[in-house]
mmCIF file of C-alpha atoms in Angstrom:
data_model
loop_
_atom_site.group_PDB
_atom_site.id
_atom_site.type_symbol
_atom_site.label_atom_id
_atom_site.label_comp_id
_atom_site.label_asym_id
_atom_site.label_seq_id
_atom_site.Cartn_x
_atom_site.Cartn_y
_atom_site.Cartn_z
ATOM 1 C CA UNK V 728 -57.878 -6.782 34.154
ATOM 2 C CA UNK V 729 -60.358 -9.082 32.657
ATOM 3 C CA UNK V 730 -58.911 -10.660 29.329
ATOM 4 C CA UNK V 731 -61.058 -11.461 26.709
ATOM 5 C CA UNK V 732 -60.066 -14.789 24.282
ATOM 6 C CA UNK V 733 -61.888 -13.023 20.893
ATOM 7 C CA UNK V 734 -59.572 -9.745 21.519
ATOM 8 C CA UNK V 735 -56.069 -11.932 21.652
ATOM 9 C CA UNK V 736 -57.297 -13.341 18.424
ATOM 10 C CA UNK V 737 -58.047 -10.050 16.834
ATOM 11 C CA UNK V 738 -54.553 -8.598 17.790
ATOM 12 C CA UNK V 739 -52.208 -11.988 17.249
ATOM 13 C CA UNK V 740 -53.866 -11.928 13.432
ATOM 14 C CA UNK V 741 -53.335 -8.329 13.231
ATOM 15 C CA UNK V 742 -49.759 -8.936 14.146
ATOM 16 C CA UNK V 743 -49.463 -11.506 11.975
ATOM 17 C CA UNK V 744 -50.526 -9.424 8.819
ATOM 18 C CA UNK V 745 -48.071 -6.390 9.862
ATOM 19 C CA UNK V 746 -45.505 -8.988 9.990
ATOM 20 C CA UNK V 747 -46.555 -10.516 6.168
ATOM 21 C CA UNK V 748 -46.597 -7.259 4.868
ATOM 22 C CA UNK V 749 -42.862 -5.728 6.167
ATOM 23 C CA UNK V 750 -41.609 -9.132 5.288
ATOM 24 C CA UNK V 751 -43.510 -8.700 1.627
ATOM 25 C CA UNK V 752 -42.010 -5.278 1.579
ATOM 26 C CA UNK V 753 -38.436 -5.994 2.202
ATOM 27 C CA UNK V 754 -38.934 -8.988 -0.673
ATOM 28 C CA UNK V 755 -40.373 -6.684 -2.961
ATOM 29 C CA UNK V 756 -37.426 -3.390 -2.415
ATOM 30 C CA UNK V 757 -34.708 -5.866 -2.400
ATOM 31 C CA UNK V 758 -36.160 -6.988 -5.915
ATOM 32 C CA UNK V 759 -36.475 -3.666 -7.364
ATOM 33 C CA UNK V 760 -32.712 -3.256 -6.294
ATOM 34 C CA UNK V 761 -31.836 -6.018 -8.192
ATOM 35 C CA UNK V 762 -33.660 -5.510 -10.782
ATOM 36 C CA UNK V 763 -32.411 -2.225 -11.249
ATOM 37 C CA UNK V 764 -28.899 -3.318 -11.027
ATOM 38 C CA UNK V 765 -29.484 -5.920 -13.712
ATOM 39 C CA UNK V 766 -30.844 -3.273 -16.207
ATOM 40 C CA UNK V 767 -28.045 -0.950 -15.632
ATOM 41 C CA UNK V 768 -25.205 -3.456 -15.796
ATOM 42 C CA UNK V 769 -23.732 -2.469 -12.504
ATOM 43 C CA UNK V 770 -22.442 -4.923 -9.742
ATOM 44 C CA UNK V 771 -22.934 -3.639 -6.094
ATOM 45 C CA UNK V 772 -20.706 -3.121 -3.391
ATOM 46 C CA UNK V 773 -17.533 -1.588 -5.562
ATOM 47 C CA UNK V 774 -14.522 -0.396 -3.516
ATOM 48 C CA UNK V 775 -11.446 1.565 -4.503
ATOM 49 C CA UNK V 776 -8.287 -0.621 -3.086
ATOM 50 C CA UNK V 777 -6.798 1.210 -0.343
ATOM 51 C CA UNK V 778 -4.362 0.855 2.263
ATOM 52 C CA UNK V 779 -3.400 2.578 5.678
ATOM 53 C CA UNK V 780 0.160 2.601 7.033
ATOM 54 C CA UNK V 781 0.159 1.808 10.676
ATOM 55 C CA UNK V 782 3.926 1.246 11.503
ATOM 56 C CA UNK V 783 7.091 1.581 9.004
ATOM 57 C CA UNK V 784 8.402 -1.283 7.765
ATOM 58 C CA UNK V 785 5.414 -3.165 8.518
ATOM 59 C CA UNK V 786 2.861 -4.259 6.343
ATOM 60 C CA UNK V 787 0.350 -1.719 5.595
ATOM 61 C CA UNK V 788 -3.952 -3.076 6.340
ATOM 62 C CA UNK V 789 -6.394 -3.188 3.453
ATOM 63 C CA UNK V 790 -9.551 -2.681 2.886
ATOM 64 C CA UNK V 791 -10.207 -6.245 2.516
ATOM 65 C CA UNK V 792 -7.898 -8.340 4.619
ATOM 66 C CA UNK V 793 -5.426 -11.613 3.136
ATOM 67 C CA UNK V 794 -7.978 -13.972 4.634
ATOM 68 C CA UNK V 795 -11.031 -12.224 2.957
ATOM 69 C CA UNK V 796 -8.856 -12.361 -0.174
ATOM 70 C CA UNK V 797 -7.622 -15.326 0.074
ATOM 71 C CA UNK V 798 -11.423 -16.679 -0.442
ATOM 72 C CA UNK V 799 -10.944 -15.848 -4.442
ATOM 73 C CA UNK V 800 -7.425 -16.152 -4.927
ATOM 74 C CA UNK V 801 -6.989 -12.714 -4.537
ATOM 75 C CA UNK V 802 -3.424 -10.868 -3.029
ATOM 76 C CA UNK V 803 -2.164 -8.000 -1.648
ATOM 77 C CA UNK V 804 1.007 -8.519 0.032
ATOM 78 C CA UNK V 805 2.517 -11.847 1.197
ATOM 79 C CA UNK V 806 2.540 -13.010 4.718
ATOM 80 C CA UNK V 807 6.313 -13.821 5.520
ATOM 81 C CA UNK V 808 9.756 -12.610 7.735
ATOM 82 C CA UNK V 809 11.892 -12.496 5.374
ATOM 83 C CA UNK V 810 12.864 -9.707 3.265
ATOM 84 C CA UNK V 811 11.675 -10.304 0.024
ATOM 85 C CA UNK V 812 9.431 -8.101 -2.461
ATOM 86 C CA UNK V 813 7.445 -8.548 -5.371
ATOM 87 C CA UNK V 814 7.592 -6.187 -7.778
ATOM 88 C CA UNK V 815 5.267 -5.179 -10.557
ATOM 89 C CA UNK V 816 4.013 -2.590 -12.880
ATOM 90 C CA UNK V 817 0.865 -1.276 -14.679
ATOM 91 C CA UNK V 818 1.647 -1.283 -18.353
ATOM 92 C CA UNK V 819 -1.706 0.527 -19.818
ATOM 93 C CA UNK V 820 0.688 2.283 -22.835
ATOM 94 C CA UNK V 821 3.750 2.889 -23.448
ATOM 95 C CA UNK V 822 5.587 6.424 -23.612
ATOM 96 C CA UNK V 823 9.523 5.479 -24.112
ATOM 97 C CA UNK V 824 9.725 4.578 -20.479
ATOM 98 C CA UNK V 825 9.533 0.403 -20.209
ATOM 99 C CA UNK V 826 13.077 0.380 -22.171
ATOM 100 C CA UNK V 827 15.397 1.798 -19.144
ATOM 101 C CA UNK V 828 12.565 0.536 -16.682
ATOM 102 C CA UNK V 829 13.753 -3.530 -18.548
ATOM 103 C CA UNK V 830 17.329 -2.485 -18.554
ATOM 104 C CA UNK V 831 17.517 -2.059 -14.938
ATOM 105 C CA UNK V 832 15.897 -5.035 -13.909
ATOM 106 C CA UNK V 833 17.979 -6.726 -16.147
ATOM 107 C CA UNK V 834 21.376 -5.296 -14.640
ATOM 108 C CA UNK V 835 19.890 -6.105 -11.284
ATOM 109 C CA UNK V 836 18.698 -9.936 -12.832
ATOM 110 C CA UNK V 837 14.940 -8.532 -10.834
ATOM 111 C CA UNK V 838 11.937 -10.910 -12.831
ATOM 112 C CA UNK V 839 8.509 -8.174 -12.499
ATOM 113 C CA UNK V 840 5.095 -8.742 -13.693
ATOM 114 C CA UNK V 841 3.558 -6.125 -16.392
ATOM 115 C CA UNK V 842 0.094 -5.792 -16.292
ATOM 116 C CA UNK V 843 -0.463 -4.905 -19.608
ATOM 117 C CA UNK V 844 -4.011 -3.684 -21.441
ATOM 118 C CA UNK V 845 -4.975 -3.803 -25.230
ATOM 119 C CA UNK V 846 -3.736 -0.447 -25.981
ATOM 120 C CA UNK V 847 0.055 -1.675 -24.842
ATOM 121 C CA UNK V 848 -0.375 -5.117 -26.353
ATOM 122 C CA UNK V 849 -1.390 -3.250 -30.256
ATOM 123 C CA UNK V 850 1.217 -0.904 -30.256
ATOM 124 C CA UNK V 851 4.026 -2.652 -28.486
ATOM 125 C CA UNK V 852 4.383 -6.341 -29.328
ATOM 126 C CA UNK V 853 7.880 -6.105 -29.238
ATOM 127 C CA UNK V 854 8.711 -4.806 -25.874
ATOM 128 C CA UNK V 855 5.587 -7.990 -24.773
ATOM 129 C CA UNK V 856 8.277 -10.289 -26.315
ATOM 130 C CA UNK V 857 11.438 -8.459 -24.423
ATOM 131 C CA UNK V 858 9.417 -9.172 -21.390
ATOM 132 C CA UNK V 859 9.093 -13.046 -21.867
ATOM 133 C CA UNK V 860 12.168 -13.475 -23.080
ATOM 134 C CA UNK V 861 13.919 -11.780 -19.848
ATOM 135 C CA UNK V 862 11.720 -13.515 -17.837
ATOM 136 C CA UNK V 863 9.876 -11.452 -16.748
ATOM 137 C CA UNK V 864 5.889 -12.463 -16.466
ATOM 138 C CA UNK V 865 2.919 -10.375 -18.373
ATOM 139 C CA UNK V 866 -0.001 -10.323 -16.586
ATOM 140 C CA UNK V 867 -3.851 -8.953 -17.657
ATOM 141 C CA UNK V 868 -4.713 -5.451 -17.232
ATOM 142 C CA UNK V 869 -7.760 -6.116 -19.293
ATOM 143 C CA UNK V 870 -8.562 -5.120 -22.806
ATOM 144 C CA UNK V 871 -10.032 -1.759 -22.476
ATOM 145 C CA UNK V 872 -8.689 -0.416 -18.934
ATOM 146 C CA UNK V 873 -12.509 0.510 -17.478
ATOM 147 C CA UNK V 874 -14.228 -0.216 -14.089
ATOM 148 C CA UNK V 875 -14.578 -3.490 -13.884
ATOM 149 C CA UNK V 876 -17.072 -3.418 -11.164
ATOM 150 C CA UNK V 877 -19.816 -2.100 -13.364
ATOM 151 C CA UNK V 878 -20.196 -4.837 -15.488
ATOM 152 C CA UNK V 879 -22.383 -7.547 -13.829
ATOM 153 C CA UNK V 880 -22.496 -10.408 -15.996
ATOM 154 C CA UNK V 881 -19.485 -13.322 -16.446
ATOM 155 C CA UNK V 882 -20.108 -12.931 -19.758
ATOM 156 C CA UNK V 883 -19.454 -9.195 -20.338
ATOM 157 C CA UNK V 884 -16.808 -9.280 -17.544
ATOM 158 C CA UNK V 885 -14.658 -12.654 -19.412
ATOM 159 C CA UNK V 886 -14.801 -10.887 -22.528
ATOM 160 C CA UNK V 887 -12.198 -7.617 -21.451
ATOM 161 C CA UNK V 888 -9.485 -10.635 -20.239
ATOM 162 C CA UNK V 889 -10.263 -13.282 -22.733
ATOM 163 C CA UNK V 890 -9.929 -10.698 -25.573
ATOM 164 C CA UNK V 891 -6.290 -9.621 -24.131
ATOM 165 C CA UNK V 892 -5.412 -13.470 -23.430
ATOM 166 C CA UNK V 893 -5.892 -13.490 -26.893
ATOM 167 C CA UNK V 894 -3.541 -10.808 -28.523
ATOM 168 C CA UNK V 895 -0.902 -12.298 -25.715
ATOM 169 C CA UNK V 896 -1.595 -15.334 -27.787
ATOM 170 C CA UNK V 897 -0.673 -14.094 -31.253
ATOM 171 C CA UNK V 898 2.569 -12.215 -30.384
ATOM 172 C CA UNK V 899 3.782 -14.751 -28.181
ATOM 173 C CA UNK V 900 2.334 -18.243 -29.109
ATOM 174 C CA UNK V 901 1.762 -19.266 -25.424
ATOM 175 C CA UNK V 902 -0.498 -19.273 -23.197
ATOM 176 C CA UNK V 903 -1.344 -16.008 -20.830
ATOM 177 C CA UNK V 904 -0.619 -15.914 -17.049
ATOM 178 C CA UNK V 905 -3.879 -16.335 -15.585
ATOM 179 C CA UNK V 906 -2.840 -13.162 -13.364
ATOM 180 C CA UNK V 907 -5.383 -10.345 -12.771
ATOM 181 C CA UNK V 908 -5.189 -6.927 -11.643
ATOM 182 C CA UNK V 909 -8.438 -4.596 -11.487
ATOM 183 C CA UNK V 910 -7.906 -0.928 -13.400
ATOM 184 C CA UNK V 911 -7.047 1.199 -10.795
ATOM 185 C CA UNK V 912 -7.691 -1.158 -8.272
ATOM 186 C CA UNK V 913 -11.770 -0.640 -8.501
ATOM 187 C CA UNK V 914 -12.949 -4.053 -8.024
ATOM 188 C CA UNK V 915 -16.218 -6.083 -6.173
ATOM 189 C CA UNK V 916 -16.959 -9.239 -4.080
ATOM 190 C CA UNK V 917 -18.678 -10.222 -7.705
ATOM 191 C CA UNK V 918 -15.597 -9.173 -10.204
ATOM 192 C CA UNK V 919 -13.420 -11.108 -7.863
ATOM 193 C CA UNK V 920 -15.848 -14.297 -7.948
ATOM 194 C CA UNK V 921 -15.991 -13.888 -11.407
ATOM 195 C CA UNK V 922 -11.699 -13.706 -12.266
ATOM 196 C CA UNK V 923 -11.610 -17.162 -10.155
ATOM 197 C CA UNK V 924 -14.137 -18.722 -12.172
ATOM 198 C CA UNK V 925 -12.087 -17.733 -15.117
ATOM 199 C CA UNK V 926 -8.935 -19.143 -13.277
ATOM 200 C CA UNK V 927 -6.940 -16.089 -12.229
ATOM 201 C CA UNK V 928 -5.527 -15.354 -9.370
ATOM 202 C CA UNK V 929 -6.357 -11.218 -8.356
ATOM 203 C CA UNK V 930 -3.187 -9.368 -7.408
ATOM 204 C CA UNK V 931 -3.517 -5.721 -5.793
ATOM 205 C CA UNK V 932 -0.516 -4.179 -3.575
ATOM 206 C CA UNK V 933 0.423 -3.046 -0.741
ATOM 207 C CA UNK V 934 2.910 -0.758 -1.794
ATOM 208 C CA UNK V 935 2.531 2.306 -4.426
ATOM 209 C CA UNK V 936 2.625 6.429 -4.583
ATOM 210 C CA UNK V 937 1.317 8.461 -7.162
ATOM 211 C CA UNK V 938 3.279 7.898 -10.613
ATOM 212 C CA UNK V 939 0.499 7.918 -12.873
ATOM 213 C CA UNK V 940 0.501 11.460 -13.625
ATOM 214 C CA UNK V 941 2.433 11.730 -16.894
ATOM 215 C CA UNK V 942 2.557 16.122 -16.685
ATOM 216 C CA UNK V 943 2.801 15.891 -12.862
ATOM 217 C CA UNK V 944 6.120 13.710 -12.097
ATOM 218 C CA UNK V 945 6.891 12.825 -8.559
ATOM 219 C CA UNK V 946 10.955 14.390 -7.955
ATOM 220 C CA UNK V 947 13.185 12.147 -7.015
ATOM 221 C CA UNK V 948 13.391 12.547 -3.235
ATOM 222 C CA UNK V 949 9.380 12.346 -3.153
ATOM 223 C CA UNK V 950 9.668 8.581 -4.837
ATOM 224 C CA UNK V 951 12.530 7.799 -2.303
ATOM 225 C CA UNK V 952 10.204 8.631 0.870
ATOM 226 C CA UNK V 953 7.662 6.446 -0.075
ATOM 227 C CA UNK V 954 9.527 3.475 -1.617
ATOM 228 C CA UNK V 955 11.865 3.385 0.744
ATOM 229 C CA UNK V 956 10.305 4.315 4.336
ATOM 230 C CA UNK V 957 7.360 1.906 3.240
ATOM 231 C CA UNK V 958 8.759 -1.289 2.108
ATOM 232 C CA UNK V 959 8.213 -4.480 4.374
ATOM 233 C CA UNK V 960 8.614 -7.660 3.711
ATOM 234 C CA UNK V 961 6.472 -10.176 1.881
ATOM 235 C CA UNK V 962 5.627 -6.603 -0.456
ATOM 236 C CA UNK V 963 3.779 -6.624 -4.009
ATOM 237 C CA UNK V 964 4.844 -3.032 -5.765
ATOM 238 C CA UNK V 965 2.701 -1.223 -7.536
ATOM 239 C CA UNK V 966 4.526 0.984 -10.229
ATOM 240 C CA UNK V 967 3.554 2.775 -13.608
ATOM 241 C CA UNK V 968 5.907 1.974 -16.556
ATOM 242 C CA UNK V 969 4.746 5.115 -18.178
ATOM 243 C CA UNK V 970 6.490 6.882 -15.062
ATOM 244 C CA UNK V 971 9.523 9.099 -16.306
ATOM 245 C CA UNK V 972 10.428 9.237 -12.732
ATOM 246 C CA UNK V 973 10.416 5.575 -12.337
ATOM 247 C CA UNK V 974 12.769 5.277 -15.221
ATOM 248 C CA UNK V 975 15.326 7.623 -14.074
ATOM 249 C CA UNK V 976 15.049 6.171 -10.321
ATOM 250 C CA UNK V 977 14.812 2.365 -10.901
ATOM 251 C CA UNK V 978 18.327 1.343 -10.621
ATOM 252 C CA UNK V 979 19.198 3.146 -8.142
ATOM 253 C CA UNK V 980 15.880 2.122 -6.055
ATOM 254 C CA UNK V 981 16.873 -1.434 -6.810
ATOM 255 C CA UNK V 982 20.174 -0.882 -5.478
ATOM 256 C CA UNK V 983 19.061 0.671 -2.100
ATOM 257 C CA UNK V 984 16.092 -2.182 -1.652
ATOM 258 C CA UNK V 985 19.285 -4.405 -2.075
ATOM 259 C CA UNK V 986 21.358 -2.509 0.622
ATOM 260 C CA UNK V 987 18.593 -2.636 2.768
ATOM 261 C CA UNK V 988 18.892 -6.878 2.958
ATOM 262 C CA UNK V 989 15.740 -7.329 0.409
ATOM 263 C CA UNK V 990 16.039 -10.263 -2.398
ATOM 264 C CA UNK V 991 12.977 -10.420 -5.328
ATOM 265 C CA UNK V 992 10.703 -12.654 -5.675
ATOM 266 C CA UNK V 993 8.209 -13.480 -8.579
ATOM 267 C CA UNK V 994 4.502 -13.771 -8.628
ATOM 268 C CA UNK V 995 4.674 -16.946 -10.048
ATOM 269 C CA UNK V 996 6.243 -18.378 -7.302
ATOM 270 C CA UNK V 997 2.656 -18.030 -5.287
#
C-alpha cells in the first residue's frame, strides 16, 4: 500500500488533539471533584475501622495494615510475643458505670486509657481527676463525638481536639496526652495526616464486641466469647465505660486475662 507523508500528518495531529482533550478532561473532572469536596467540607476516601479474625489467639488484619499506620503514628495492635494487652475505653458520657469499671482496675493495679469527649469532660470532672490520680491516662475522644472524616480543613478538624485539650486543662492543670482515637473508628488518610500534624499519635484496636448499646446489653457469656477466645498478644481493647455489662464483668475478665499468662501494658509506654 502506497503511503502518503500529508495523510500521517493529518492523523498524528489528530491523535495528538484526542490525546489534549482526554488529558484536559480528566484535569477538568478531577477539579470539579475537588472542588466539590471543598464546598461541602467533606474529606475523601473515609473508612469504618474494621477487622477480620483469621486464627484465635492471633492477631486479627485491618483494614489498613501497622506499616500503613505506622506512616502517621497511627496503632492498632502492637507487634510482639509476649503476652501483654493494652487496654482502653471510650468514655463519650457517663451513666454510673466508670466507678466499678476504676475499682477493678484498681484491685487488679491495670493503668487504661479513657478516651473521653466534651460531654464526659462537663459533667464529670471528678471521675477525669480519679483517672490521673490512679494512673490511669485520658486520652481525646474529641469535643463533640462526630465523623471526623467530613471535615476537610486542619483548621475545623484541630478545633474538636484543641477545644477538649482545653477543658483537660482546667480540671487537671496539665497538659493532655496527645492520644487520638476517631468516633467510632470513622477516620481518612487526611484526618490521620492532620492528628500528626497536631502531634498525636492515632490509636484504633484490634480487639472489641458490641457494648455500646446501653438498652441492648451483651449477657455475660456473650462478652466472655469474644474477650476471651480473641485476645492475642501485643492487643489494644476497645471497651465502652457506659457498658453495664462491662462493669459487672471487669474483674472477673481481668482475672481470667491474668490466668491465661497476660500482664498490662500502657499506651504510654509506645
Amino acid at each position: 500500500m502506497k503511503q502518503y507523508p500529508g495523510f500521517r500528518k493529518i492523523l498524528l495531529t489528530f491523535f495528538l488533539l484526542a490525546v489534549s482533550y482526554a488529558l484536559g478532561t480528566t484535569a477538568a473532572m478531577l477539579q470539579q471533584r475537588w472542588s466539590l469536596q471543598k464546598a461541602s467540607g467533606t474529606a475523601a476516601a473515609s473508612a469504618d475501622w474494621g477487622l477480620s479474625f483469621q486464627q484465635e489467639g492471633e492477631t486479627p488484619i485491618g483494614n489498613a495494615t501497622a506499616e500503613e499506620l505506622a506512616r502517621y503514628d497511627a496503632w492498632y495492635a502492637v507487634e510482639t510475643d509476649d503476652p501483654v494487652i493494652y487496654l482502653t475505653f471510650d468514655a463519650g458520657y457517663e451513666n454510673g458505670n466508670t466507678a466499678p469499671i476504676l475499682e477493678a482496675l484498681k484491685k487488679h493495679q491495670v493503668s487504661a486509657t479513657f478516651f473521653v469527649t466534651g460531654a464526659f469532660l462537663e459533667s464529670c470532672p471528678e471521675l477525669i481527676l480519679q483517672m490521673k490520680e490512679e494512673g490511669h491516662t485520658v486520652g481525646n475522644h474529641t469535643w463533640n463525638h462526630k465523623n471526623m472524616s467530613e471535615i476537610s480543613t486542619l483548621e475545623t478538624f484541630s478545633e474538636e481536639l484543641l477545644s477538649l485539650e482545653e477543658g483537660y486543662r482546667e480540671i487537671t492543670g496539665e497538659e493532655m496526652p496527645k492520644f487520638y482515637r476517631p468516633p467510632q473508628g470513622i477516620y481518612s488518610e487526611e484526618n490521620l495526616k492532620m492528628a500528626q500534624e497536631l502531634g498525636y499519635q492515632t490509636f484504633f484496636w484490634s480487639l472489641a464486641y458490641v457494648d455500646w448499646y446501653e438498652d441492648n446489653q451483651p449477657s455475660k457469656e456473650e462478652a466472655f466469647d469474644k474477650l476471651l477466645g480473641r485476645i492475642h498478644p501485643g492487643a489494644i481493647v476497645l471497651l465502652h465505660s457506659t457498658s453495664s455489662t462491662n462493669a459487672q464483668i471487669l474483674d472477673e475478665l481481668l482475672t481470667r486475662w491474668e490466668e491465661m499468662g497476660y500482664t498490662f501494658g500502657s499506651l504510654t509506654d509506645l
